[in-house]
Amino acid sequence: MTTGEDQNAAIWRSEQAVGRWVAAGDEREAKRAAQWQLMADLLPFGSDQPFTLLDLGAGTGAAARAVLGSYPRAEAVLADFSDQMMAEGAGAMAPYDGRYRYVAFDMVTDPWAGALPDTVDAVVSSQCIHHVPDERKATLFAEIHSHLAPGGWYLNFDPVTADDPIVAAAWQRAADRADPGAAAKAAHRTHDEQTRYDNHIRHMAPLDRQLGYLRAVGFQAVDVYWKHLDSVIYGGCRSPEPS
Ligand SMILES: C[S@@+](CC[C@H](N)C(=O)[O-])C[C@H]1O[C@@H](n2cnc3c(N)ncnc32)[C@H](O)[C@@H]1O
């Protein structure tokens, strides 16, 4: 947990920070493509089935694109609170014009009603739930559950923290081996880099706690569907029985 003022909105609404994030897009997307595809593959739809997907904190729409690419009759609502990210996303999403729309939505402060569809068949989030404070993670997961159609799925691809410092150290050792320059870079961050890093970890939370939030609000089939060190895809589904 970091102290000081929350910079999340300022960072994601800054042309400079978004420009830097977008500039690294090709490398990042190549690294994460398999995970976004797995999220698409985990959904319980036939390849010709029409359904509505909600991508929360969609950014330039990487997770939604994997789903829309796998299910040609699916449509997507991409929710984000950054005009800058949504403007960048318009280019990346161009192949899916007519099958998606962006919605301005702050996951922490905005009410679902009126902004997002009352019922969706699937929800994904990628690399953004760690920007949401824990109290709101729990209530957001409850809202997702209550707006999913019976049998609908929620999948989240995100970094998590370890409860156990020995586990955290093991993750760090392996990460440092994979990227030998990372430790030196971390030790010499500029002020802006430190601000972005602090924002990155501020609300990052242990995996078990987040699985507990899902179970507590009624999700079934809660599992960690993929994991590498601190990076996970977890999720679950709403009961197929109408409530
Ligand atoms: C690291 S980017 C990930 C974007 C995309 N989901 C992906 O995986 O490539 C984080 C995204 O979350 C969005 N975000 C952060 N906090 C948010 C909030 N409170 N409400 C809505 N979007 C938020 C940012 O604007 C940004 O687009």
mmCIF file of C-alpha atoms and ligand atoms in Angstrom:
data_model
loop_
_atom_site.group_PDB
_atom_site.id
_atom_site.type_symbol
_atom_site.label_atom_id
_atom_site.label_comp_id
_atom_site.label_asym_id
_atom_site.label_seq_id
_atom_site.Cartn_x
_atom_site.Cartn_y
_atom_site.Cartn_z
ATOM 1 C CA MET A 1 0.000 0.000 0.000
ATOM 2 C CA THR A 2 1.393 3.424 -0.941
ATOM 3 C CA THR A 3 0.624 6.725 0.729
ATOM 4 C CA GLY A 4 0.036 10.179 -0.772
ATOM 5 C CA GLU A 5 -2.643 11.423 -3.114
ATOM 6 C CA ASP A 6 -4.216 8.954 -5.540
ATOM 7 C CA GLN A 7 -2.826 9.789 -9.006
ATOM 8 C CA ASN A 8 -4.763 7.162 -10.965
ATOM 9 C CA ALA A 9 -7.128 9.504 -12.825
ATOM 10 C CA ALA A 10 -4.389 12.081 -13.434
ATOM 11 C CA ILE A 11 -2.103 9.418 -14.927
ATOM 12 C CA TRP A 12 -4.649 7.782 -17.215
ATOM 13 C CA ARG A 13 -5.962 11.155 -18.382
ATOM 14 C CA SER A 14 -2.492 12.494 -19.151
ATOM 15 C CA GLU A 15 -1.500 12.689 -22.826
ATOM 16 C CA GLN A 16 2.088 12.007 -21.824
ATOM 17 C CA ALA A 17 1.408 8.874 -19.748
ATOM 18 C CA VAL A 18 -1.060 7.492 -22.280
ATOM 19 C CA GLY A 19 1.350 8.277 -25.137
ATOM 20 C CA ARG A 20 4.083 6.339 -23.355
ATOM 21 C CA TRP A 21 1.693 3.415 -22.684
ATOM 22 C CA VAL A 22 0.532 3.324 -26.305
ATOM 23 C CA ALA A 23 4.107 3.511 -27.631
ATOM 24 C CA ALA A 24 4.890 0.209 -25.878
ATOM 25 C CA GLY A 25 1.664 -1.320 -27.211
ATOM 26 C CA ASP A 26 3.031 -3.757 -29.806
ATOM 27 C CA GLU A 27 5.452 -5.384 -27.390
ATOM 28 C CA ARG A 28 2.859 -5.552 -24.613
ATOM 29 C CA GLU A 29 0.171 -6.978 -26.883
ATOM 30 C CA ALA A 30 2.505 -9.674 -28.213
ATOM 31 C CA LYS A 31 3.375 -10.646 -24.622
ATOM 32 C CA ARG A 32 -0.246 -10.842 -23.460
ATOM 33 C CA ALA A 33 -1.983 -12.151 -26.591
ATOM 34 C CA ALA A 34 -2.180 -15.736 -25.306
ATOM 35 C CA GLN A 35 -3.843 -14.617 -22.066
ATOM 36 C CA TRP A 36 -6.469 -12.480 -23.842
ATOM 37 C CA GLN A 37 -7.152 -15.378 -26.197
ATOM 38 C CA LEU A 38 -7.539 -17.721 -23.221
ATOM 39 C CA MET A 39 -10.132 -15.348 -21.745
ATOM 40 C CA ALA A 40 -12.042 -15.558 -25.028
ATOM 41 C CA ASP A 41 -11.703 -19.351 -25.147
ATOM 42 C CA LEU A 42 -13.032 -19.725 -21.593
ATOM 43 C CA LEU A 43 -16.363 -18.133 -22.506
ATOM 44 C CA PRO A 44 -19.178 -20.657 -22.928
ATOM 45 C CA PHE A 45 -20.496 -19.455 -26.283
ATOM 46 C CA GLY A 46 -20.686 -21.193 -29.632
ATOM 47 C CA SER A 47 -18.601 -19.476 -32.275
ATOM 48 C CA ASP A 48 -21.752 -18.342 -34.119
ATOM 49 C CA GLN A 49 -23.691 -17.228 -31.064
ATOM 50 C CA PRO A 50 -24.610 -13.557 -30.629
ATOM 51 C CA PHE A 51 -23.876 -12.133 -27.167
ATOM 52 C CA THR A 52 -22.944 -8.905 -25.440
ATOM 53 C CA LEU A 53 -19.570 -8.474 -23.771
ATOM 54 C CA LEU A 54 -18.605 -5.724 -21.354
ATOM 55 C CA ASP A 55 -14.879 -4.862 -21.122
ATOM 56 C CA LEU A 56 -14.291 -2.807 -17.952
ATOM 57 C CA GLY A 57 -11.260 -0.491 -17.946
ATOM 58 C CA ALA A 58 -11.014 -1.460 -21.594
ATOM 59 C CA GLY A 59 -8.296 0.994 -22.589
ATOM 60 C CA THR A 60 -7.541 0.405 -26.257
ATOM 61 C CA GLY A 61 -9.695 -2.749 -26.165
ATOM 62 C CA ALA A 62 -7.159 -5.591 -26.230
ATOM 63 C CA ALA A 63 -9.333 -8.046 -24.277
ATOM 64 C CA ALA A 64 -12.479 -7.118 -26.200
ATOM 65 C CA ARG A 65 -10.652 -7.575 -29.506
ATOM 66 C CA ALA A 66 -9.707 -11.144 -28.574
ATOM 67 C CA VAL A 67 -13.363 -11.901 -27.837
ATOM 68 C CA LEU A 68 -14.774 -10.126 -30.902
ATOM 69 C CA GLY A 69 -12.189 -11.882 -33.069
ATOM 70 C CA SER A 70 -13.229 -15.289 -31.731
ATOM 71 C CA TYR A 71 -16.997 -14.778 -31.865
ATOM 72 C CA PRO A 72 -18.017 -13.013 -35.108
ATOM 73 C CA ARG A 73 -21.569 -12.279 -33.884
ATOM 74 C CA ALA A 74 -20.588 -10.892 -30.482
ATOM 75 C CA GLU A 75 -20.898 -7.191 -29.677
ATOM 76 C CA ALA A 76 -18.932 -5.310 -27.054
ATOM 77 C CA VAL A 77 -19.311 -2.350 -24.746
ATOM 78 C CA LEU A 78 -15.924 -0.919 -23.810
ATOM 79 C CA ALA A 79 -15.996 1.104 -20.573
ATOM 80 C CA ASP A 80 -13.178 3.407 -19.534
ATOM 81 C CA PHE A 81 -12.764 6.735 -17.718
ATOM 82 C CA SER A 82 -9.977 8.073 -19.933
ATOM 83 C CA ASP A 83 -10.889 10.010 -23.074
ATOM 84 C CA GLN A 84 -7.245 9.705 -24.096
ATOM 85 C CA MET A 85 -7.270 5.888 -23.920
ATOM 86 C CA MET A 86 -10.621 5.684 -25.706
ATOM 87 C CA ALA A 87 -9.355 7.971 -28.488
ATOM 88 C CA GLU A 88 -6.322 5.702 -28.942
ATOM 89 C CA GLY A 89 -8.616 2.691 -28.924
ATOM 90 C CA ALA A 90 -10.675 3.938 -31.865
ATOM 91 C CA GLY A 91 -7.788 3.063 -34.216
ATOM 92 C CA ALA A 92 -7.117 -0.348 -32.701
ATOM 93 C CA MET A 93 -10.840 -1.166 -32.696
ATOM 94 C CA ALA A 94 -11.441 -0.077 -36.317
ATOM 95 C CA PRO A 95 -11.691 -3.687 -37.621
ATOM 96 C CA TYR A 96 -14.686 -4.101 -35.285
ATOM 97 C CA ASP A 97 -16.549 -0.913 -36.228
ATOM 98 C CA GLY A 98 -20.298 -1.463 -35.858
ATOM 99 C CA ARG A 99 -19.780 -4.214 -33.263
ATOM 100 C CA TYR A 100 -18.569 -2.144 -30.336
ATOM 101 C CA ARG A 101 -19.085 1.153 -28.575
ATOM 102 C CA TYR A 102 -17.093 3.016 -25.958
ATOM 103 C CA VAL A 103 -18.804 4.262 -22.797
ATOM 104 C CA ALA A 104 -17.276 6.797 -20.434
ATOM 105 C CA PHE A 105 -17.418 5.089 -17.047
ATOM 106 C CA ASP A 106 -15.419 5.432 -13.836
ATOM 107 C CA MET A 107 -15.368 2.012 -12.163
ATOM 108 C CA VAL A 108 -14.766 3.579 -8.756
ATOM 109 C CA THR A 109 -17.298 6.400 -8.691
ATOM 110 C CA ASP A 110 -19.935 5.970 -11.413
ATOM 111 C CA PRO A 111 -23.225 4.138 -10.906
ATOM 112 C CA TRP A 112 -23.782 1.239 -13.326
ATOM 113 C CA ALA A 113 -27.409 2.197 -13.991
ATOM 114 C CA GLY A 114 -27.779 4.464 -16.987
ATOM 115 C CA ALA A 115 -24.151 4.096 -18.105
ATOM 116 C CA LEU A 116 -23.782 0.359 -18.718
ATOM 117 C CA PRO A 117 -26.242 -2.211 -20.111
ATOM 118 C CA ASP A 118 -28.577 -3.641 -17.509
ATOM 119 C CA THR A 119 -27.747 -7.199 -18.578
ATOM 120 C CA VAL A 120 -24.601 -8.503 -20.262
ATOM 121 C CA ASP A 121 -23.616 -12.060 -21.155
ATOM 122 C CA ALA A 122 -19.943 -11.767 -20.211
ATOM 123 C CA VAL A 123 -17.646 -9.283 -18.508
ATOM 124 C CA VAL A 124 -13.873 -9.083 -18.855
ATOM 125 C CA SER A 125 -11.356 -6.771 -17.258
ATOM 126 C CA SER A 126 -7.681 -6.658 -18.057
ATOM 127 C CA GLN A 127 -4.890 -4.893 -16.158
ATOM 128 C CA CYS A 128 -7.175 -2.414 -14.400
ATOM 129 C CA ILE A 129 -8.853 -3.934 -11.319
ATOM 130 C CA HIS A 130 -5.584 -3.330 -9.454
ATOM 131 C CA HIS A 131 -6.421 0.400 -9.773
ATOM 132 C CA VAL A 132 -9.623 -0.089 -7.765
ATOM 133 C CA PRO A 133 -9.586 0.138 -3.923
ATOM 134 C CA ASP A 134 -10.488 -3.128 -2.179
ATOM 135 C CA GLU A 135 -13.849 -1.943 -0.790
ATOM 136 C CA ARG A 136 -14.853 -1.059 -4.344
ATOM 137 C CA LYS A 137 -13.483 -4.314 -5.806
ATOM 138 C CA ALA A 138 -15.964 -6.132 -3.586
ATOM 139 C CA THR A 139 -18.951 -3.962 -4.549
ATOM 140 C CA LEU A 140 -17.944 -3.862 -8.227
ATOM 141 C CA PHE A 141 -17.813 -7.670 -8.310
ATOM 142 C CA ALA A 142 -21.300 -7.709 -6.754
ATOM 143 C CA GLU A 143 -22.550 -5.327 -9.462
ATOM 144 C CA ILE A 144 -20.947 -7.422 -12.195
ATOM 145 C CA HIS A 145 -22.616 -10.538 -10.773
ATOM 146 C CA SER A 146 -26.011 -8.879 -10.572
ATOM 147 C CA HIS A 147 -25.833 -7.569 -14.166
ATOM 148 C CA LEU A 148 -24.689 -10.850 -15.711
ATOM 149 C CA ALA A 149 -27.287 -12.954 -17.476
ATOM 150 C CA PRO A 150 -27.826 -16.383 -15.855
ATOM 151 C CA GLY A 151 -24.800 -18.521 -16.748
ATOM 152 C CA GLY A 152 -22.763 -15.434 -17.698
ATOM 153 C CA TRP A 153 -19.049 -15.213 -16.974
ATOM 154 C CA TYR A 154 -16.646 -12.668 -15.485
ATOM 155 C CA LEU A 155 -12.900 -13.010 -16.117
ATOM 156 C CA ASN A 156 -10.183 -10.716 -14.792
ATOM 157 C CA PHE A 157 -6.554 -10.663 -16.010
ATOM 158 C CA ASP A 158 -4.493 -8.712 -13.510
ATOM 159 C CA PRO A 159 -1.396 -8.557 -11.340
ATOM 160 C CA VAL A 160 -1.840 -9.580 -7.693
ATOM 161 C CA THR A 161 0.262 -9.414 -4.534
ATOM 162 C CA ALA A 162 1.438 -12.336 -2.395
ATOM 163 C CA ASP A 163 0.364 -12.617 1.248
ATOM 164 C CA ASP A 164 3.558 -14.477 2.088
ATOM 165 C CA PRO A 165 6.859 -12.518 1.824
ATOM 166 C CA ILE A 166 8.708 -15.735 0.915
ATOM 167 C CA VAL A 167 6.362 -16.216 -2.021
ATOM 168 C CA ALA A 168 6.794 -12.549 -3.013
ATOM 169 C CA ALA A 169 10.590 -12.975 -2.937
ATOM 170 C CA ALA A 170 10.389 -16.096 -5.102
ATOM 171 C CA TRP A 171 8.242 -14.244 -7.665
ATOM 172 C CA GLN A 172 10.776 -11.382 -7.643
ATOM 173 C CA ARG A 173 13.756 -13.746 -8.110
ATOM 174 C CA ALA A 174 12.161 -15.389 -11.105
ATOM 175 C CA ALA A 175 11.107 -12.030 -12.590
ATOM 176 C CA ASP A 176 14.654 -10.661 -12.165
ATOM 177 C CA ARG A 177 16.109 -13.715 -13.922
ATOM 178 C CA ALA A 178 13.728 -13.229 -16.821
ATOM 179 C CA ASP A 179 14.550 -9.503 -17.070
ATOM 180 C CA PRO A 180 18.084 -8.947 -15.731
ATOM 181 C CA GLY A 181 17.893 -5.159 -16.265
ATOM 182 C CA ALA A 182 14.703 -4.678 -14.247
ATOM 183 C CA ALA A 183 16.243 -4.403 -10.766
ATOM 184 C CA ALA A 184 18.623 -1.628 -11.851
ATOM 185 C CA LYS A 185 15.781 0.224 -13.579
ATOM 186 C CA ALA A 186 13.619 -0.078 -10.450
ATOM 187 C CA ALA A 187 16.431 1.352 -8.335
ATOM 188 C CA HIS A 188 16.791 4.428 -10.583
ATOM 189 C CA ARG A 189 13.225 5.501 -11.360
ATOM 190 C CA THR A 190 12.568 9.088 -12.391
ATOM 191 C CA HIS A 191 9.930 10.994 -10.421
ATOM 192 C CA ASP A 192 7.295 10.251 -13.088
ATOM 193 C CA GLU A 193 8.244 6.579 -13.241
ATOM 194 C CA GLN A 194 7.979 6.358 -9.440
ATOM 195 C CA THR A 195 4.552 8.043 -9.546
ATOM 196 C CA ARG A 196 3.332 5.523 -12.126
ATOM 197 C CA TYR A 197 4.808 2.619 -10.157
ATOM 198 C CA ASP A 198 3.168 3.815 -6.934
ATOM 199 C CA ASN A 199 -0.133 4.010 -8.803
ATOM 200 C CA HIS A 200 0.445 0.523 -10.208
ATOM 201 C CA ILE A 201 0.803 -1.080 -6.781
ATOM 202 C CA ARG A 202 -1.429 1.197 -4.647
ATOM 203 C CA HIS A 203 -4.533 -1.009 -4.713
ATOM 204 C CA MET A 204 -2.974 -4.281 -5.896
ATOM 205 C CA ALA A 205 -4.337 -7.002 -3.624
ATOM 206 C CA PRO A 206 -3.691 -10.637 -2.712
ATOM 207 C CA LEU A 207 -5.246 -13.231 -4.985
ATOM 208 C CA ASP A 208 -7.149 -15.143 -2.275
ATOM 209 C CA ARG A 209 -8.836 -11.970 -1.047
ATOM 210 C CA GLN A 210 -10.117 -11.237 -4.554
ATOM 211 C CA LEU A 211 -11.345 -14.816 -5.051
ATOM 212 C CA GLY A 212 -13.129 -14.407 -1.717
ATOM 213 C CA TYR A 213 -14.935 -11.294 -3.003
ATOM 214 C CA LEU A 214 -16.156 -13.282 -6.018
ATOM 215 C CA ARG A 215 -17.406 -16.182 -3.886
ATOM 216 C CA ALA A 216 -19.029 -13.874 -1.336
ATOM 217 C CA VAL A 217 -21.282 -12.288 -3.964
ATOM 218 C CA GLY A 218 -22.399 -15.621 -5.389
ATOM 219 C CA PHE A 219 -20.082 -16.404 -8.293
ATOM 220 C CA GLN A 220 -19.816 -20.108 -9.109
ATOM 221 C CA ALA A 221 -16.906 -21.973 -10.745
ATOM 222 C CA VAL A 222 -14.471 -19.507 -9.168
ATOM 223 C CA ASP A 223 -10.978 -20.501 -10.201
ATOM 224 C CA VAL A 224 -7.571 -19.209 -11.182
ATOM 225 C CA TYR A 225 -7.725 -20.154 -14.832
ATOM 226 C CA TRP A 226 -4.128 -19.103 -15.571
ATOM 227 C CA LYS A 227 -1.211 -17.929 -13.450
ATOM 228 C CA HIS A 228 2.425 -16.949 -13.890
ATOM 229 C CA LEU A 229 4.051 -15.518 -10.737
ATOM 230 C CA ASP A 230 2.028 -12.367 -9.892
ATOM 231 C CA SER A 231 -0.012 -12.368 -13.102
ATOM 232 C CA VAL A 232 -3.334 -14.203 -13.052
ATOM 233 C CA ILE A 233 -6.601 -14.767 -14.827
ATOM 234 C CA TYR A 234 -9.325 -15.503 -12.322
ATOM 235 C CA GLY A 235 -13.075 -15.478 -12.579
ATOM 236 C CA GLY A 236 -16.296 -17.364 -12.344
ATOM 237 C CA CYS A 237 -19.859 -17.490 -13.587
ATOM 238 C CA ARG A 238 -23.327 -16.643 -12.441
ATOM 239 C CA SER A 239 -25.607 -19.580 -11.744
ATOM 240 C CA PRO A 240 -27.400 -20.710 -14.907
ATOM 241 C CA GLU A 241 -30.670 -20.737 -12.944
ATOM 242 C CA PRO A 242 -32.620 -17.468 -13.272
ATOM 243 C CA SER A 243 -32.898 -15.899 -9.791
HETATM 244 C C1 LIG B 1 -3.168 -0.752 -17.879
HETATM 245 S S1 LIG B 1 -4.516 -0.091 -18.795
HETATM 246 C C2 LIG B 1 -5.266 -1.588 -19.393
HETATM 247 C C3 LIG B 1 -6.109 -1.342 -20.605
HETATM 248 C C4 LIG B 1 -6.674 -2.602 -21.244
HETATM 249 N N1 LIG B 1 -7.710 -3.203 -20.423
HETATM 250 C C5 LIG B 1 -5.575 -3.609 -21.559
HETATM 251 O O1 LIG B 1 -5.486 -4.636 -20.886
HETATM 252 O O2 LIG B 1 -4.777 -3.341 -22.451
HETATM 253 C C6 LIG B 1 -5.608 0.387 -17.484
HETATM 254 C C7 LIG B 1 -6.896 0.964 -18.004
HETATM 255 O O3 LIG B 1 -7.799 1.112 -16.908
HETATM 256 C C8 LIG B 1 -8.435 2.346 -17.023
HETATM 257 N N2 LIG B 1 -8.871 2.738 -15.682
HETATM 258 C C9 LIG B 1 -8.103 2.919 -14.589
HETATM 259 N N3 LIG B 1 -8.868 3.276 -13.549
HETATM 260 C C10 LIG B 1 -10.151 3.323 -14.008
HETATM 261 C C11 LIG B 1 -11.388 3.643 -13.408
HETATM 262 N N4 LIG B 1 -11.476 4.011 -12.121
HETATM 263 N N5 LIG B 1 -12.495 3.573 -14.168
HETATM 264 C C12 LIG B 1 -12.424 3.227 -15.481
HETATM 265 N N6 LIG B 1 -11.281 2.940 -16.106
HETATM 266 C C13 LIG B 1 -10.145 2.982 -15.363
HETATM 267 C C14 LIG B 1 -7.391 3.279 -17.621
HETATM 268 O O4 LIG B 1 -7.945 4.429 -18.207
HETATM 269 C C15 LIG B 1 -6.741 2.353 -18.636
HETATM 270 O O5 LIG B 1 -7.385 2.401 -19.862
#
